[in-house]
Tab-separated table of C-alpha atoms in Angstrom:
chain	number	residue	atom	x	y	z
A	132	UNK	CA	100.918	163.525	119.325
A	133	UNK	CA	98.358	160.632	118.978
A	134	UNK	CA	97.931	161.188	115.638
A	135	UNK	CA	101.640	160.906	115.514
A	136	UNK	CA	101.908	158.164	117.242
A	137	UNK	CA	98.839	155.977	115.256
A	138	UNK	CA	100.700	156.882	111.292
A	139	UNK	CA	103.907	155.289	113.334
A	140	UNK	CA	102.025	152.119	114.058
A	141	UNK	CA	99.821	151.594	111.437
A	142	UNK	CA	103.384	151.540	108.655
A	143	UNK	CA	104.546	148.976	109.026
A	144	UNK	CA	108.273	150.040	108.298
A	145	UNK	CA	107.988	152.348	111.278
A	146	UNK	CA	110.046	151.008	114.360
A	147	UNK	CA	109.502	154.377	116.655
A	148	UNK	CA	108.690	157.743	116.543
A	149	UNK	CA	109.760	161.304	117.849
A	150	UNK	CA	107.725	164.161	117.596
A	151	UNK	CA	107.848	168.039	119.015
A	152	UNK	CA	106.326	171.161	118.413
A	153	UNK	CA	108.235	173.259	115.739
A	154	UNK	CA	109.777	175.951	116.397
A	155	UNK	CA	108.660	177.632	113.545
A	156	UNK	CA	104.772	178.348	114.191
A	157	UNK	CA	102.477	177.703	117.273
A	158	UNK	CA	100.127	175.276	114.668
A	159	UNK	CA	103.275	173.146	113.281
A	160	UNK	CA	104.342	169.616	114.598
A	161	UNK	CA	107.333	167.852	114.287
A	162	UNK	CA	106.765	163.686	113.868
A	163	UNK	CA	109.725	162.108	112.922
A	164	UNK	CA	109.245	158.223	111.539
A	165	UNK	CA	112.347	155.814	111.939
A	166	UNK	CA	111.259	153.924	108.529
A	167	UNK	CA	112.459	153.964	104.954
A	168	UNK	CA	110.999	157.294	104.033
A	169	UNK	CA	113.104	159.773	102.392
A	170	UNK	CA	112.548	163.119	102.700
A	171	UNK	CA	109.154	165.245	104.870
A	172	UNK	CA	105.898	164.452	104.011
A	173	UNK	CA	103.537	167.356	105.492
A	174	UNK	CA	99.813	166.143	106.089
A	175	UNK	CA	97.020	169.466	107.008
A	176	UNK	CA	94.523	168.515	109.398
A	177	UNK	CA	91.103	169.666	110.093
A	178	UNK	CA	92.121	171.883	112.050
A	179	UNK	CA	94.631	173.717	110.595
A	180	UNK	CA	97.767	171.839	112.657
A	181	UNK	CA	100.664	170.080	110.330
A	182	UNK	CA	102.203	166.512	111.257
A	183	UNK	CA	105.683	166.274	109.665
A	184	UNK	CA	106.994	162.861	108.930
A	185	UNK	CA	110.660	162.898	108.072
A	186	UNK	CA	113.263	160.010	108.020
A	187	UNK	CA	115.043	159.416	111.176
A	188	UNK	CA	118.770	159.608	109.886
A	189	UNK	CA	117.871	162.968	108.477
A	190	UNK	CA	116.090	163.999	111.191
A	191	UNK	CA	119.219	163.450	113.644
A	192	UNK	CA	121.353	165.370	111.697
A	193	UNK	CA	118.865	168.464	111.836
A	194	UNK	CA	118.660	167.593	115.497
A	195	UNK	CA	114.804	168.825	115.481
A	196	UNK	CA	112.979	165.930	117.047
A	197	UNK	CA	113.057	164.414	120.270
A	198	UNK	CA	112.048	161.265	121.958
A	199	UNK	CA	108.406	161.777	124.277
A	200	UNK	CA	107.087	159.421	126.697
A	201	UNK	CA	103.427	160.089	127.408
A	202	UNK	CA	100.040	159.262	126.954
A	203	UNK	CA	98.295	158.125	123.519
A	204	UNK	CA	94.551	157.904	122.378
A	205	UNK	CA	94.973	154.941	120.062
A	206	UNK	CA	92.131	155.320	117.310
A	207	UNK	CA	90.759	153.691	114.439
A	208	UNK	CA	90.923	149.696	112.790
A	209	UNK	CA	93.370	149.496	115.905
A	210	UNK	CA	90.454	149.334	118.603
A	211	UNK	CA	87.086	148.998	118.432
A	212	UNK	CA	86.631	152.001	120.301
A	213	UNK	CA	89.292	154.997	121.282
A	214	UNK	CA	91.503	154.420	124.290
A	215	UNK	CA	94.476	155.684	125.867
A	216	UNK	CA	97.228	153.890	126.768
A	217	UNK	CA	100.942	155.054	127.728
A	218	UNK	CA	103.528	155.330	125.281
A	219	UNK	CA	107.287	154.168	126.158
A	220	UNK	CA	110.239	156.092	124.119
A	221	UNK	CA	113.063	155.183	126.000
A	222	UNK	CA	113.197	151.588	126.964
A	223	UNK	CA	113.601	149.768	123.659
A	224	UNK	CA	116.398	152.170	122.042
A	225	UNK	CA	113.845	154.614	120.884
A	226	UNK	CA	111.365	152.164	119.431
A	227	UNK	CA	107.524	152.998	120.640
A	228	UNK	CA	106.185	150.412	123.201
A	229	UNK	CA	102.856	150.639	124.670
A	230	UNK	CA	102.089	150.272	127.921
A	231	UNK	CA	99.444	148.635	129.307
A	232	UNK	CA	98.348	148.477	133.243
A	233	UNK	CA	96.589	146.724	135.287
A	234	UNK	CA	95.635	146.773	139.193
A	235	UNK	CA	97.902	143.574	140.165
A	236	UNK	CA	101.134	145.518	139.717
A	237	UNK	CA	102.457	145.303	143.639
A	238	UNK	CA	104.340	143.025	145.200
A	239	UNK	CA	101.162	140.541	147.055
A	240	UNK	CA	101.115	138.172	149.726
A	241	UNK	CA	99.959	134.717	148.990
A	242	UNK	CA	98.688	133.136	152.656
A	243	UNK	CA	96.434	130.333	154.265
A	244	UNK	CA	95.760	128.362	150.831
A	245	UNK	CA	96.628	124.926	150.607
A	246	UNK	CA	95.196	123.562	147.707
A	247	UNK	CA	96.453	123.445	144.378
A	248	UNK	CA	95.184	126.923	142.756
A	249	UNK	CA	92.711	127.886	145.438
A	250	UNK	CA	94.546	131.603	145.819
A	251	UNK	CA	92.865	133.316	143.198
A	252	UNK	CA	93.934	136.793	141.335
A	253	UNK	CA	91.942	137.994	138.323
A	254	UNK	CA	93.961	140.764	136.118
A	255	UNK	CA	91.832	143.642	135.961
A	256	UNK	CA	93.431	145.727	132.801
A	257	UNK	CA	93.341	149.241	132.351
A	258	UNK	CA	91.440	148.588	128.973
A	259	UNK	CA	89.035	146.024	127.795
A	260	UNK	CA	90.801	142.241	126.473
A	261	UNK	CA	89.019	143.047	122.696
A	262	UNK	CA	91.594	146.433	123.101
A	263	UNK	CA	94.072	144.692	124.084
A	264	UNK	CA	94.116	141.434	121.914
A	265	UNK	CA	93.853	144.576	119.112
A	266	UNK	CA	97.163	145.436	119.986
A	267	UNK	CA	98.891	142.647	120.618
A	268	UNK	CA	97.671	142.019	116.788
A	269	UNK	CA	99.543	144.211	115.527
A	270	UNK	CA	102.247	143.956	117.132
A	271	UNK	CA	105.380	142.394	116.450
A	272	UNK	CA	106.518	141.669	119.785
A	273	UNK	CA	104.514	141.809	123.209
A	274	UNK	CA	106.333	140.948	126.582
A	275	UNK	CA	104.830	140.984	130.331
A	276	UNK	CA	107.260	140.044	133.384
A	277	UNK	CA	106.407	137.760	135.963
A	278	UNK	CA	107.190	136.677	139.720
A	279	UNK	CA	106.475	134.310	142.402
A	280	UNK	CA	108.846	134.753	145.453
A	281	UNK	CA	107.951	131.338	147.673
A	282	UNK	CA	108.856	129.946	151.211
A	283	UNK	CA	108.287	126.292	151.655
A	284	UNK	CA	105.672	126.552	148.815
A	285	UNK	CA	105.135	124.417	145.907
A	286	UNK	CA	104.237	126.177	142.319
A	287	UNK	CA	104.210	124.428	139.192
A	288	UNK	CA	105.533	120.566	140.727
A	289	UNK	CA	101.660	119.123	141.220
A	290	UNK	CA	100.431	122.438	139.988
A	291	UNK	CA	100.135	124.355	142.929
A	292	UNK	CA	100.840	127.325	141.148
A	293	UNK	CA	100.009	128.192	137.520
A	294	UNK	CA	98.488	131.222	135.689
A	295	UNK	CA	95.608	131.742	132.983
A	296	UNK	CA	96.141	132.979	129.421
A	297	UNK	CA	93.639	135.222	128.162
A	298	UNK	CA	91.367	132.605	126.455
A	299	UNK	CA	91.306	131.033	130.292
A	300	UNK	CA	93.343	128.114	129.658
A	301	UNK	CA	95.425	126.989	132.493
A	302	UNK	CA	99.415	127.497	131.508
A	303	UNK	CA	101.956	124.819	132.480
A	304	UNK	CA	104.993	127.346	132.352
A	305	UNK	CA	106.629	130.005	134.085
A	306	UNK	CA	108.328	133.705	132.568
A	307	UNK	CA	111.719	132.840	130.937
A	308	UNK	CA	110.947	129.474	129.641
A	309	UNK	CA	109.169	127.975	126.900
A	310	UNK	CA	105.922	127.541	126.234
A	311	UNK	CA	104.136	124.647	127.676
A	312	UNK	CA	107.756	123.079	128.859
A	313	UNK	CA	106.367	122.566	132.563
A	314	UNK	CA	109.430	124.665	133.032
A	315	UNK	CA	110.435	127.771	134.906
A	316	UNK	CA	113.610	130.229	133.695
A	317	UNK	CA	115.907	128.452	135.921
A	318	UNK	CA	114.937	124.610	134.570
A	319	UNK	CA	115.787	125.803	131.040
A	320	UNK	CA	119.298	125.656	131.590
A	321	UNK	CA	119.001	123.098	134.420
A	322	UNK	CA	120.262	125.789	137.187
A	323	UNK	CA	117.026	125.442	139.261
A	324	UNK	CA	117.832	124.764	143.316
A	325	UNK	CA	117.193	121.026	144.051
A	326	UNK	CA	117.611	120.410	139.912
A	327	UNK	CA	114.060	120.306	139.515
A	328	UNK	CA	111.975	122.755	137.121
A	329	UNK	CA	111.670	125.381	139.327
A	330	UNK	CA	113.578	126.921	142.198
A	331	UNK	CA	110.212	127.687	143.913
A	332	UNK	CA	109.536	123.588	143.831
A	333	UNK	CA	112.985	123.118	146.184
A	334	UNK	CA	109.759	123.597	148.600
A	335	UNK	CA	112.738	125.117	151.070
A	336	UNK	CA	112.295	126.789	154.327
A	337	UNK	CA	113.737	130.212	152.918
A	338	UNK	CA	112.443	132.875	150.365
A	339	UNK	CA	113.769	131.643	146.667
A	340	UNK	CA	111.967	133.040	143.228
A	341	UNK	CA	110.916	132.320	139.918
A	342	UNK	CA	110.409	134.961	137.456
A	343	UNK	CA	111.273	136.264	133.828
A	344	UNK	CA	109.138	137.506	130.684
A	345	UNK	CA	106.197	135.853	129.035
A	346	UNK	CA	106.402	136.460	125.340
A	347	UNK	CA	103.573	133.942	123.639
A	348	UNK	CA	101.619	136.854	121.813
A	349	UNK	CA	99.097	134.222	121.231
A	350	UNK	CA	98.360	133.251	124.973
A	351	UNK	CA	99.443	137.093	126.304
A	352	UNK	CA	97.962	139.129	128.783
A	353	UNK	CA	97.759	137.482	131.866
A	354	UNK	CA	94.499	137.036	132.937
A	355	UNK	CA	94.548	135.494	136.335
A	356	UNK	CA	97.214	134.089	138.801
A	357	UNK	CA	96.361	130.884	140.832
A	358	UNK	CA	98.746	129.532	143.467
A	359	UNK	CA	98.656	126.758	146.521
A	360	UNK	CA	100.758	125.194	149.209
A	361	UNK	CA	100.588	127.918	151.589
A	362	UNK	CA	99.168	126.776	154.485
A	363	UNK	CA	100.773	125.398	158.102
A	364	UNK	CA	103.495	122.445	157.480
A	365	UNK	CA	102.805	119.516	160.029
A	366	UNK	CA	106.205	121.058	162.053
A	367	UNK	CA	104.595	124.385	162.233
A	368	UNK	CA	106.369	126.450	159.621
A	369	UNK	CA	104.083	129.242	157.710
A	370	UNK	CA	104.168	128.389	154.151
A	371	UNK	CA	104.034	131.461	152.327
A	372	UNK	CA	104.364	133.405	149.014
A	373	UNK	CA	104.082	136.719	147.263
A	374	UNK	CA	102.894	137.406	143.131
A	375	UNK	CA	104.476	140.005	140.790
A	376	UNK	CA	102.825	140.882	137.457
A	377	UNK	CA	104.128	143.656	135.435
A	378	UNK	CA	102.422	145.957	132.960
A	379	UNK	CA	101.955	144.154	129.163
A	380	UNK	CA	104.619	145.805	127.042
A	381	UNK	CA	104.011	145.446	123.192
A	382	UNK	CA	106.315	147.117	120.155
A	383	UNK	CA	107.320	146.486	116.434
């Protein structure tokens, strides 16, 4: 299956992969390539197994392959050293995405830190940045969602709240707008509450959010969320927050 999975991403016609074991022998494989390919290509292995590659319009009509999430060892010029990451089938139409966690996932609670940036989460990935920057590489397309649910807290107005690319360089904008716009989704097409940038900087006594998809490859992963402005208003009122990162997604 990895070995499947590594021919798909290293052609560079290849948009996504399925693969089974054939029905016909116990040391046959089925790998079916959605690129230009006419036609099977059969590659023997060491050990005696056989990858078939076979178009993907041909393949549907013979109805022998189907689509398999799992896990991949990614070898090779991809990474300087093996390493497994998960393999997506099913969210992009078929089209391989891997799948990259980290241990900042959940939902977090952002309390008792006034000052601009002084809450302080560092991204630890399931696999090393040089790994991950590898993939990213060669990759057309590389997403990672993010969130920052607020209550009477301030985030990118006076840059309470921010969050650092990969190469540690503070970021002035938020998932769903462009890059370096000072912008969240919302002040792209001016719908923010308050018509400011971002509905988090309405600084209102009630939960609102901020959140879409980062997609700068060259910035991408997230390496560390900062945030501020929750601390005790002068009437009393808890200001308060709470960070959502999702896993790096990259395809193509």
């Amino acid at each position: 299956m990895a070995r499947c999975f590594m021919r798909c991403f290293q052609e560079s016609r290849c948009v996504g992969f399925n693969y089974r074991w054939s029905e016909a022998g116990a040391n046959e494989t089925n790998c079916q390539l959605s690129n230009n390919t006419k036609g099977r290509i059969g590659l023997r292995n060491e050990d005696g197994e056989w990858d078939f590659y076979q178009d993907i319009e041909m393949t549907n009509k013979t109805g022998r392959s189907d689509n398999e999430d799992g896990e991949q060892i990614l070898t090779g010029d991809l990474a300087l050293s093996p390493f497994q990451v998960h393999c997506d089938m099913e969210s992009k139409n078929g089209i391989g995405v891997i799948v990259i966690g980290h241990d900042s996932e959940s939902r977090t609670k952002v309390d008792n830190y006034e000052d601009p940036g002084s809450y302080s989460r560092k991204i630890r990935y399931n696999t090393t940045m040089q790994q991950i920057v590898a993939v990213i590489n060669q990759s057309k397309n590389c997403e990672q969602f993010i969130k920052y649910e607020c209550s009477n807290s301030l985030f990118l107005r006076s840059s309470y709240g921010y969050w650092i690319s990969r190469q540690d360089r503070k970021m002035n904008y938020w998932g769903g707008a462009a890059v370096d716009s000072g912008k969240c989704a919302c002040g792209m097409n001016n719908t923010c509450v308050g018509g400011g940038n971002c509905n988090c900087d309405a600084n209102e006594e009630r939960l609102r959010e901020d959140s879409g998809f980062l997609t700068d490859k060259n910035t991408l992963p997230v390496a560390e969320l900062r945030f501020g402005d929750t601390g005790i208003t002068g009437s009393g009122y808890d200001e308060y927050g709470y960070h959502t990162l999702g896993k790096l997604l990259c395809w193509g």
